[in-house]
CSV table of C-alpha atoms in Angstrom, one decimal:
chain,number,residue,atom,x,y,z
A,1,ASN,CA,0.1,-0.2,0.1
A,2,ILE,CA,3.2,2.5,0.8
A,3,ILE,CA,4.7,1.6,-2.8
A,4,GLN,CA,1.4,2.2,-4.3
A,5,ALA,CA,0.2,5.6,-3.2
A,6,GLU,CA,3.9,6.4,-3.7
A,7,ARG,CA,4.3,5.1,-7.4
A,8,LEU,CA,0.8,7.4,-6.6
A,9,GLU,CA,1.8,10.6,-5.5
A,10,GLU,CA,4.8,10.3,-7.6
A,11,TYR,CA,2.3,9.7,-10.8
A,12,ASN,CA,0.3,12.6,-9.9
A,13,ARG,CA,3.5,14.7,-9.2
A,14,LYS,CA,3.8,13.8,-13.2
A,15,LYS,CA,0.6,14.9,-14.3
A,16,GLN,CA,0.6,18.2,-12.2
A,17,GLU,CA,4.1,18.7,-14.1
A,18,VAL,CA,3.0,17.1,-17.6
A,19,GLY,CA,-0.1,19.5,-17.5
A,20,ILE,CA,2.1,22.7,-16.9
A,21,LYS,CA,4.2,22.3,-20.0
A,22,THR,CA,1.0,21.4,-21.9
A,23,ALA,CA,-0.4,24.6,-20.7
A,24,GLN,CA,2.6,26.3,-21.5
A,25,ILE,CA,3.2,24.4,-25.2
A,26,GLN,CA,-1.0,25.5,-25.9
A,27,GLN,CA,0.0,28.9,-25.0
A,28,GLU,CA,2.8,29.0,-27.2
A,29,LEU,CA,0.2,27.5,-30.2
A,30,ASP,CA,-1.9,30.3,-29.9
A,31,GLU,CA,-0.2,32.1,-30.1
A,32,VAL,CA,1.6,30.8,-33.7
A,33,LEU,CA,-2.0,30.6,-34.8
A,34,LYS,CA,-3.5,34.2,-33.8
A,35,ALA,CA,0.1,35.1,-36.0
A,36,PHE,CA,-1.2,32.1,-38.4
A,37,SER,CA,-4.6,34.5,-38.7
A,38,GLN,CA,-3.1,37.5,-38.5
A,39,LYS,CA,-1.2,36.6,-42.0
A,40,GLU,CA,-4.6,35.3,-43.0
A,41,LYS,CA,-5.9,39.3,-42.7
A,42,VAL,CA,-3.5,40.4,-44.6
A,43,ARG,CA,-4.2,37.7,-47.9
A,44,GLU,CA,-7.5,38.4,-47.6
A,45,LYS,CA,-6.8,42.3,-47.5
A,46,THR,CA,-4.3,41.8,-49.9
A,47,GLU,CA,-7.2,39.9,-52.0
A,48,THR,CA,-9.2,42.6,-52.1
A,49,GLU,CA,-7.0,44.8,-53.3
A,50,ILE,CA,-6.5,42.9,-56.3
A,51,LYS,CA,-10.2,42.6,-56.9
A,52,VAL,CA,-10.0,46.2,-56.6
A,53,LEU,CA,-7.6,47.1,-59.2
A,54,ASN,CA,-8.9,44.6,-61.6
A,55,GLU,CA,-12.4,46.8,-61.2
A,56,ALA,CA,-10.0,49.8,-62.1
A,57,LYS,CA,-8.2,48.3,-65.0
A,58,GLU,CA,-12.1,47.5,-66.7
A,59,ASN,CA,-13.2,50.6,-65.5
A,60,SER,CA,-10.0,52.5,-67.4
A,61,LYS,CA,-10.3,49.8,-70.2
A,62,GLN,CA,-13.9,51.8,-70.3
A,63,ALA,CA,-12.7,54.4,-70.2
A,64,HIS,CA,-10.6,54.3,-72.9
A,65,LYS,CA,-13.2,53.0,-75.2
A,66,TYR,CA,-15.4,55.2,-74.8
A,67,ASN,CA,-13.0,58.2,-75.4
A,68,ASN,CA,-11.4,56.8,-78.4
A,69,ASP,CA,-15.1,56.5,-79.7
A,70,LYS,CA,-15.7,59.5,-79.3
A,71,ARG,CA,-12.1,60.5,-80.5
A,72,LEU,CA,-13.8,59.1,-83.8
A,73,LYS,CA,-17.4,60.7,-83.9
A,74,LEU,CA,-15.5,64.2,-84.0
A,75,GLU,CA,-13.0,63.2,-86.8
A,76,LYS,CA,-15.4,62.6,-88.3
A,77,HIS,CA,-17.7,65.7,-87.3
A,78,CYS,CA,-15.5,68.2,-86.5
A,79,ALA,CA,-12.2,68.9,-88.2
A,80,ASP,CA,-11.8,72.0,-86.6
A,81,HIS,CA,-12.1,71.3,-83.3
A,82,GLN,CA,-9.0,69.9,-83.8
A,83,LYS,CA,-6.9,71.3,-80.8
A,84,ASN,CA,-9.9,70.0,-78.3
A,85,LEU,CA,-8.9,65.9,-80.2
A,86,ASP,CA,-5.8,66.3,-78.8
A,87,ASN,CA,-6.7,66.9,-75.6
A,88,PHE,CA,-8.9,63.9,-75.1
A,89,SER,CA,-5.3,62.0,-77.2
A,90,SER,CA,-3.9,62.9,-74.1
A,91,SER,CA,-6.5,61.8,-71.9
A,92,LEU,CA,-6.4,58.5,-73.5
A,93,ALA,CA,-2.6,58.4,-73.4
A,94,GLY,CA,-3.1,58.9,-69.1
A,95,LEU,CA,-5.2,56.7,-69.0
A,96,THR,CA,-3.5,53.8,-70.8
A,97,ARG,CA,-0.8,54.9,-68.1
A,98,THR,CA,-2.5,54.0,-65.2
A,99,SER,CA,-4.4,51.0,-66.7
A,100,GLU,CA,-0.9,49.8,-67.6
A,101,ASP,CA,0.4,50.8,-64.0
A,102,ALA,CA,-2.6,49.0,-62.6
A,103,THR,CA,-1.7,45.8,-64.1
A,104,GLU,CA,2.3,46.0,-62.7
A,105,ARG,CA,-0.1,46.8,-59.4
A,106,LEU,CA,-1.3,43.2,-59.3
A,107,LYS,CA,1.8,41.7,-60.6
A,108,GLU,CA,4.2,42.7,-58.0
A,109,VAL,CA,0.7,41.9,-54.8
A,110,ARG,CA,1.0,38.4,-56.7
A,111,GLN,CA,4.6,37.4,-55.7
A,112,GLN,CA,4.0,38.9,-52.3
A,113,LEU,CA,0.4,37.3,-51.8
A,114,GLU,CA,3.7,34.1,-53.3
A,115,LYS,CA,5.5,34.9,-51.0
A,116,TYR,CA,3.9,35.5,-47.4
A,117,ASP,CA,1.8,32.0,-48.7
A,118,GLN,CA,5.0,30.3,-48.6
A,119,LYS,CA,5.8,31.8,-45.6
A,120,LEU,CA,2.7,30.2,-43.9
A,121,PHE,CA,3.2,26.9,-45.6
A,122,THR,CA,7.5,26.7,-43.9
A,123,ALA,CA,6.6,28.1,-39.8
A,124,GLN,CA,2.6,25.5,-40.0
A,125,GLU,CA,6.0,22.9,-41.4
A,126,HIS,CA,8.3,24.0,-38.7
A,127,ARG,CA,5.6,24.5,-35.7
A,128,GLN,CA,5.1,20.7,-36.6
A,129,LYS,CA,8.6,19.6,-36.3
A,130,SER,CA,9.2,22.1,-33.5
A,131,LYS,CA,11.7,21.1,-30.2
A,132,ARG,CA,8.5,21.4,-28.0
A,133,GLU,CA,7.3,18.1,-30.2
A,134,ALA,CA,10.4,16.0,-29.1
A,135,GLN,CA,10.4,16.6,-25.8
A,136,LYS,CA,6.5,15.9,-25.3
A,137,SER,CA,7.1,12.8,-27.1
A,138,GLU,CA,10.3,12.0,-24.7
A,139,CYS,CA,7.5,12.7,-22.0
A,140,ILE,CA,5.0,10.5,-23.0
A,141,ASP,CA,7.7,7.5,-23.4
A,142,THR,CA,9.1,8.4,-19.9
A,143,LEU,CA,5.6,8.2,-18.6
A,144,LYS,CA,5.0,4.5,-20.9
A,145,ARG,CA,8.2,3.0,-19.1
A,146,VAL,CA,6.9,3.9,-15.2
A,147,PHE,CA,3.4,3.2,-15.8
A,148,LYS,CA,2.0,0.5,-17.3
A,149,GLY,CA,-1.2,1.5,-19.2
A,150,VAL,CA,-0.6,4.4,-20.6
A,151,ARG,CA,-1.1,4.6,-24.4
A,152,GLY,CA,0.0,7.9,-25.4
A,153,ARG,CA,-1.8,11.6,-25.9
A,154,PHE,CA,-4.4,11.6,-27.8
A,155,HIS,CA,-4.0,13.1,-31.1
A,156,GLU,CA,-1.1,10.1,-31.6
A,157,LEU,CA,-3.7,7.1,-31.6
A,158,CYS,CA,-5.8,9.4,-34.0
A,159,ASP,CA,-5.5,8.2,-37.3
A,160,LEU,CA,-6.9,10.8,-40.0
A,161,THR,CA,-7.8,9.6,-43.2
A,162,ARG,CA,-7.3,13.2,-44.6
A,163,ARG,CA,-4.5,15.4,-44.1
A,164,GLU,CA,-7.1,18.5,-44.9
A,165,TYR,CA,-9.8,17.8,-41.2
A,166,GLY,CA,-6.2,18.0,-39.6
A,167,MET,CA,-7.1,22.0,-38.6
A,168,ALA,CA,-10.1,20.5,-37.7
A,169,VAL,CA,-10.0,18.4,-35.5
A,170,THR,CA,-7.4,20.5,-33.2
A,171,ILE,CA,-10.1,22.9,-33.3
A,172,ALA,CA,-12.9,20.3,-31.7
A,173,LEU,CA,-10.1,18.7,-29.7
A,174,GLY,CA,-9.2,21.4,-28.1
A,175,LYS,CA,-6.6,21.6,-25.1
A,176,ASN,CA,-7.8,17.8,-25.0
A,177,MET,CA,-5.6,17.3,-27.9
A,178,ASP,CA,-2.4,16.7,-26.2
A,179,ALA,CA,-4.1,14.3,-23.3
A,180,ILE,CA,-2.5,11.1,-22.1
A,181,VAL,CA,-4.9,8.0,-22.9
A,182,VAL,CA,-4.7,5.1,-20.2
A,183,ASP,CA,-5.7,2.9,-19.3
A,184,GLU,CA,-7.6,3.3,-15.9
A,185,GLU,CA,-8.0,7.0,-14.4
């Protein structure tokens, strides 16, 4: 009985230590997810800018067509309005430059979006293979050696049929994702 009480006391102590470490790791995970959310907002804002630039480009094309039609009518009907025709031509050139500038900006924004997507992908891979994961695994291995019936962490025992469900399972499990599964309580 004394040995079992000591084992139970040691188990409870180690369980508390693991709980503290798990809480710290969960807090770090929450910070990473918050940073991910902020970068996602930046990506959405960039997509909105792209949409606005595409609309501006379309408006510029329509304005370009309108000015071109008007220029042709002026040439047909009014030879003495040549000066006004020159003004419209210079206006047309400005609109063309605006359209080209919008296209160039669109390319730049797309390149930035690709860079941010790559950074997000790299950060996710790094997070999955981090040193903290190795420490958690080492703690679980130690518990398995010391106590009978320790199976492992909950999320390690779950096999997902599709990788795309990973984020949904993580959110659904919340802090229980790192819970330790044992045969008896």
